Short mmCIF file of C-alpha atoms in Angstrom, two decimals:
data_model
loop_
_atom_site.label_atom_id
_atom_site.label_comp_id
_atom_site.label_asym_id
_atom_site.label_seq_id
_atom_site.Cartn_x
_atom_site.Cartn_y
_atom_site.Cartn_z
CA MET A 46 -26.65 4.91 2.14
CA GLN A 47 -27.58 7.59 4.66
CA LYS A 48 -28.29 6.41 8.17
CA GLY A 49 -32.02 5.98 8.71
CA VAL A 50 -32.86 5.81 5.00
CA PRO A 51 -34.32 2.38 4.13
CA GLN A 52 -32.85 0.55 1.15
CA ILE A 53 -35.64 -0.52 -1.20
CA MET A 54 -34.78 -3.70 -3.08
CA ASP A 55 -35.46 -3.84 -6.80
CA VAL A 56 -35.21 -6.92 -9.02
CA THR A 57 -31.56 -6.20 -9.84
CA SER A 58 -30.50 -6.19 -6.18
CA ILE A 59 -32.70 -9.20 -5.40
CA LYS A 60 -31.06 -11.29 -8.14
CA SER A 61 -27.60 -10.21 -7.01
CA ILE A 62 -28.22 -11.15 -3.39
CA LEU A 63 -29.85 -14.48 -4.27
CA HIS A 64 -26.90 -15.36 -6.51
CA TYR A 65 -24.56 -14.70 -3.58
CA LEU A 66 -26.73 -16.61 -1.10
CA SER A 67 -27.10 -19.61 -3.40
CA ASN A 68 -23.33 -19.94 -3.61
CA GLN A 69 -22.89 -19.45 0.13
CA ILE A 70 -25.65 -21.45 1.78
CA LEU A 71 -26.84 -24.23 -0.56
CA PRO A 72 -27.20 -26.78 0.82
CA SER A 73 -27.32 -25.98 4.51
CA LYS A 74 -28.98 -27.24 7.66
CA PHE A 75 -31.58 -25.15 9.48
CA GLU A 76 -30.37 -24.27 12.97
CA SER A 77 -32.73 -21.71 14.51
CA ALA A 78 -35.06 -18.76 13.93
CA GLN A 79 -35.86 -15.61 15.85
CA GLN A 80 -38.16 -12.63 15.32
CA PRO A 81 -36.54 -9.42 16.62
CA GLU A 82 -39.29 -7.20 15.20
CA GLN A 83 -42.91 -7.66 14.16
CA ASN A 84 -42.12 -7.68 10.44
CA THR A 85 -38.69 -9.33 10.54
CA ILE A 86 -37.53 -12.93 10.92
CA GLN A 87 -33.92 -14.11 11.11
CA ILE A 88 -32.83 -17.69 10.48
CA CYS A 89 -29.53 -19.42 11.17
CA LEU A 90 -28.20 -21.98 8.68
CA ARG A 91 -25.15 -24.24 8.96
CA GLY A 92 -23.49 -25.10 5.65
CA LEU A 93 -20.18 -26.01 4.10
CA ASN A 94 -19.02 -22.41 4.54
CA GLY A 95 -19.91 -22.31 8.22
CA ILE A 96 -22.82 -20.60 9.95
CA ASN A 97 -24.84 -17.99 8.05
CA TRP A 98 -27.66 -15.75 9.26
CA ILE A 99 -30.33 -14.57 6.82
CA GLU A 100 -32.77 -11.77 7.57
CA PHE A 101 -36.21 -11.56 5.96
CA SER A 102 -38.31 -8.41 6.36
CA TRP A 103 -41.77 -7.67 5.02
CA GLN A 104 -41.78 -4.11 6.38
CA GLY A 105 -43.56 -2.05 3.71
CA ASP A 106 -40.98 0.71 3.30
CA CYS A 107 -37.88 -1.53 3.34
CA ALA A 108 -38.84 -5.14 2.58
CA ARG A 109 -35.65 -7.15 2.11
CA ILE A 110 -33.68 -10.38 2.23
CA LEU A 111 -30.10 -10.01 3.42
CA SER A 112 -27.16 -11.95 4.76
CA ILE A 113 -26.35 -10.50 8.19
CA LYS A 114 -23.75 -10.92 10.91
CA ARG A 115 -24.68 -12.99 13.93
CA PRO A 116 -27.42 -10.92 15.63
CA GLU A 117 -28.25 -10.51 19.30
CA ARG A 118 -30.48 -13.24 20.68
CA ILE A 119 -33.89 -11.62 20.72
CA GLY A 120 -37.34 -12.77 19.63
CA ASN A 121 -36.86 -16.55 19.68
CA SER A 122 -40.01 -16.94 21.79
CA SER A 123 -42.37 -15.39 19.23
CA THR A 124 -45.06 -17.65 17.79
CA LEU A 125 -43.63 -17.50 14.26
CA ALA A 126 -40.07 -18.22 15.45
CA GLN A 127 -41.29 -21.18 17.51
CA GLN A 128 -43.22 -22.58 14.54
CA LEU A 129 -40.10 -22.41 12.35
CA ASN A 130 -37.86 -23.84 15.06
CA TYR A 131 -40.21 -26.79 15.51
CA GLY A 132 -41.17 -27.40 11.86
CA LEU A 133 -37.77 -26.92 10.21
CA ARG A 134 -35.68 -28.70 12.85
CA TYR A 135 -33.15 -31.09 11.25
CA MET A 136 -34.22 -29.98 7.77
CA ALA A 137 -31.98 -28.78 4.94
CA LEU A 138 -32.38 -25.74 2.72
CA VAL A 139 -31.83 -27.20 -0.75
CA SER A 140 -33.10 -24.57 -3.18
CA ILE A 141 -33.74 -20.83 -3.58
CA LYS A 142 -35.98 -19.79 -6.47
CA GLN A 143 -37.05 -16.50 -8.02
CA GLU A 144 -38.64 -16.30 -11.46
CA GLN A 145 -38.00 -13.71 -14.18
CA PHE A 146 -38.77 -10.20 -12.89
CA GLU A 147 -41.03 -11.33 -10.05
CA ARG A 148 -40.23 -10.24 -6.51
CA VAL A 149 -41.31 -13.54 -4.97
CA ILE A 150 -38.56 -15.63 -3.36
CA LYS A 151 -39.13 -19.30 -2.51
CA LEU A 152 -36.85 -21.30 -0.20
CA GLU A 153 -37.34 -25.07 -0.33
CA PHE A 154 -36.55 -27.50 2.50
CA SER A 155 -36.26 -31.29 2.63
CA LYS A 156 -34.89 -33.87 5.07
CA LYS A 157 -31.70 -34.00 3.01
CA PRO A 158 -30.61 -32.99 -0.53
CA GLY A 159 -32.41 -35.13 -3.10
CA ASP A 160 -35.40 -35.89 -0.89
CA GLU A 161 -38.95 -34.63 -1.43
CA ILE A 162 -39.53 -30.94 -0.70
CA THR A 163 -41.78 -30.81 2.36
CA LYS A 164 -41.54 -27.22 3.65
CA TYR A 165 -41.33 -23.79 2.05
CA LEU A 166 -40.52 -20.26 3.12
CA ILE A 167 -41.79 -17.58 0.74
CA LEU A 168 -40.96 -13.89 0.87
CA GLU A 169 -42.95 -11.46 -1.28
CA LEU A 170 -41.10 -8.15 -1.72
CA MET A 171 -43.91 -5.89 -2.92
CA GLY A 172 -43.80 -2.62 -1.02
CA LYS A 173 -46.74 -2.23 1.35
CA HIS A 174 -48.07 -5.61 0.14
CA SER A 175 -44.90 -7.48 1.20
CA ASN A 176 -45.42 -10.66 3.20
CA PHE A 177 -43.77 -13.80 4.54
CA PHE A 178 -45.14 -17.36 4.46
CA TYR A 179 -44.31 -20.71 6.00
CA LEU A 180 -45.92 -23.57 4.01
CA ASP A 181 -46.17 -27.35 4.18
CA LYS A 182 -45.54 -29.70 1.25
CA ASN A 183 -49.08 -29.12 -0.05
CA LEU A 184 -48.56 -25.32 0.01
CA LYS A 185 -50.93 -24.97 2.96
CA ILE A 186 -50.14 -21.86 5.00
CA ILE A 187 -48.80 -22.84 8.42
CA ALA A 188 -47.96 -19.25 9.30
CA ALA A 189 -47.96 -15.84 7.61
CA GLY A 190 -46.30 -12.56 8.47
CA LYS A 191 -49.58 -10.75 7.82
CA GLN A 192 -53.03 -12.27 7.55
CA ILE A 193 -55.46 -10.52 5.20
CA LYS A 194 -59.18 -10.83 5.88
CA SER A 195 -61.90 -10.69 3.23
CA THR A 196 -62.96 -7.34 4.70
CA GLN A 197 -59.49 -5.98 3.95
CA SER A 198 -59.17 -7.33 0.40
CA SER A 199 -61.68 -8.90 -1.95
CA PHE A 200 -58.93 -10.00 -4.34
CA ARG A 201 -56.58 -12.04 -2.15
CA THR A 202 -57.24 -13.22 1.38
CA ILE A 203 -54.48 -14.78 3.48
CA SER A 204 -55.11 -16.97 6.51
CA THR A 205 -53.46 -19.96 8.19
CA GLY A 206 -54.84 -23.26 6.97
CA SER A 207 -55.63 -21.98 3.48
CA ILE A 208 -53.67 -22.89 0.34
CA TYR A 209 -51.05 -20.40 -0.77
CA THR A 210 -51.74 -18.73 -4.10
CA ASN A 211 -49.36 -16.57 -6.07
CA PRO A 212 -49.85 -12.80 -5.89
CA PRO A 213 -51.71 -11.09 -8.77
CA PRO A 214 -49.74 -11.40 -12.04
CA ASN A 215 -47.64 -8.46 -13.14
CA ILE A 216 -49.41 -6.84 -16.11
CA LYS A 217 -46.38 -4.82 -17.12
CA LYS A 218 -44.38 -5.94 -20.13
CA GLU A 219 -41.22 -8.00 -19.72
CA PRO A 220 -38.10 -6.30 -21.15
CA CYS A 221 -36.86 -8.05 -24.29
CA ASP A 222 -33.66 -7.37 -26.22
CA LYS A 223 -35.44 -8.38 -29.45
CA GLU A 224 -37.94 -5.54 -29.19
CA SER A 225 -37.42 -2.85 -31.83
CA PHE A 226 -37.05 0.82 -31.03
CA ALA A 227 -40.39 1.54 -32.76
CA GLU A 228 -42.21 -1.06 -30.63
CA TRP A 229 -40.53 0.20 -27.48
CA LYS A 230 -41.40 3.84 -28.19
CA LYS A 231 -45.02 2.96 -28.98
CA ASN A 232 -45.33 1.01 -25.75
CA ILE A 233 -44.05 3.79 -23.49
CA SER A 234 -45.79 6.65 -25.33
CA LEU A 235 -49.40 5.58 -24.74
CA ILE A 236 -49.83 8.13 -21.96
CA PRO A 237 -47.82 11.37 -22.16
CA GLN A 238 -45.88 11.72 -18.92
CA SER A 239 -42.27 11.90 -17.82
CA LEU A 240 -39.96 9.34 -19.41
CA LYS A 241 -39.19 8.03 -15.93
CA LYS A 242 -42.85 7.28 -15.21
CA CYS A 243 -43.34 5.83 -18.70
CA LEU A 244 -40.58 3.29 -18.16
CA ILE A 245 -41.56 2.35 -14.61
CA SER A 246 -45.27 1.99 -15.38
CA ASN A 247 -44.83 -0.07 -18.56
CA TYR A 248 -41.93 -2.46 -17.92
CA GLN A 249 -41.26 -5.09 -15.28
CA GLY A 250 -38.04 -4.85 -13.32
CA VAL A 251 -37.62 -1.08 -13.77
CA SER A 252 -37.13 0.80 -10.50
CA PRO A 253 -36.17 4.41 -9.66
CA ILE A 254 -32.65 3.16 -8.88
CA LEU A 255 -32.36 1.50 -12.30
CA ILE A 256 -33.73 4.65 -13.96
CA ASN A 257 -30.85 6.65 -12.47
CA GLN A 258 -28.35 4.08 -13.75
CA ILE A 259 -29.83 4.10 -17.26
CA GLU A 260 -29.71 7.88 -17.37
CA HIS A 261 -26.09 7.86 -16.17
CA PHE A 262 -24.84 5.25 -18.65
CA SER A 263 -26.61 6.98 -21.53
CA ASN A 264 -24.57 10.12 -20.70
CA MET A 265 -27.80 12.11 -20.50
CA SER A 266 -28.05 12.76 -16.77
CA LYS A 267 -26.92 16.36 -17.28
CA ASP A 268 -29.95 16.92 -19.50
CA ASN A 269 -32.32 15.53 -16.86
CA VAL A 270 -34.03 13.62 -19.67
CA MET A 271 -35.91 11.24 -17.36
CA GLU A 272 -37.98 14.10 -15.94
CA LYS A 273 -39.00 15.43 -19.36
CA SER A 274 -42.37 14.59 -20.88
CA ILE A 275 -41.91 11.82 -23.41
CA ASP A 276 -43.67 13.78 -26.17
CA THR A 277 -41.01 16.51 -25.93
CA ILE A 278 -37.96 14.22 -26.25
CA GLU A 279 -36.34 13.82 -29.66
CA ASP A 280 -35.90 10.34 -31.14
CA LYS A 281 -32.11 10.61 -31.06
CA ASP A 282 -32.25 11.02 -27.27
CA LEU A 283 -34.82 8.27 -26.85
CA LYS A 284 -32.57 5.93 -28.82
CA GLU A 285 -29.78 6.54 -26.32
CA ILE A 286 -32.10 5.43 -23.52
CA PHE A 287 -33.39 2.51 -25.59
#
């Protein structure tokens, strides 16, 4: 990755990182939190594999969750960091969840493994709508990375003290290996546009990065097929992509 170019996380990279984190840090004890930047929080966890630092960012152009090396001590006096340090003290991270193709990550905390879940950290990786939440056992918002007033959005307001609700459902279709080529072609051909846009706008979990991989593994990158209008691509080429 070029220096200065943010890495945008798609569902594939999210699932890969969460698989790694689950093996590394579950279960683990919360140690501390700090907020080095306005849209970034870092938490320290002590587990069987030693101390691990996890970074959460809800910055619109590079929202992410990553395992990082021990950072410089900066930002531990921010309001959000203090709330986490007070509320999660002596608690254990016991579960990390992410459903299907959703880009919502939920970390669950309890007094010890097997006890009732009483605190949650939720990271929503959704471009400019990305956000971070700290919730109690009743899903009441204790703190949020960004608060959204009713004057800013009529669809979903976010404020401390309110109950957390899931983001708007993804209306795109879930990929399914049982779908026939005819069904797939019909679904992506409703609006004539580039094949790349057809795939991204109609299916969950499809990102520009994944588009490049699909084109490469279909051995059609030299034909630049993803940039062609779907109504100009022959079925034999579409079947390679399918």
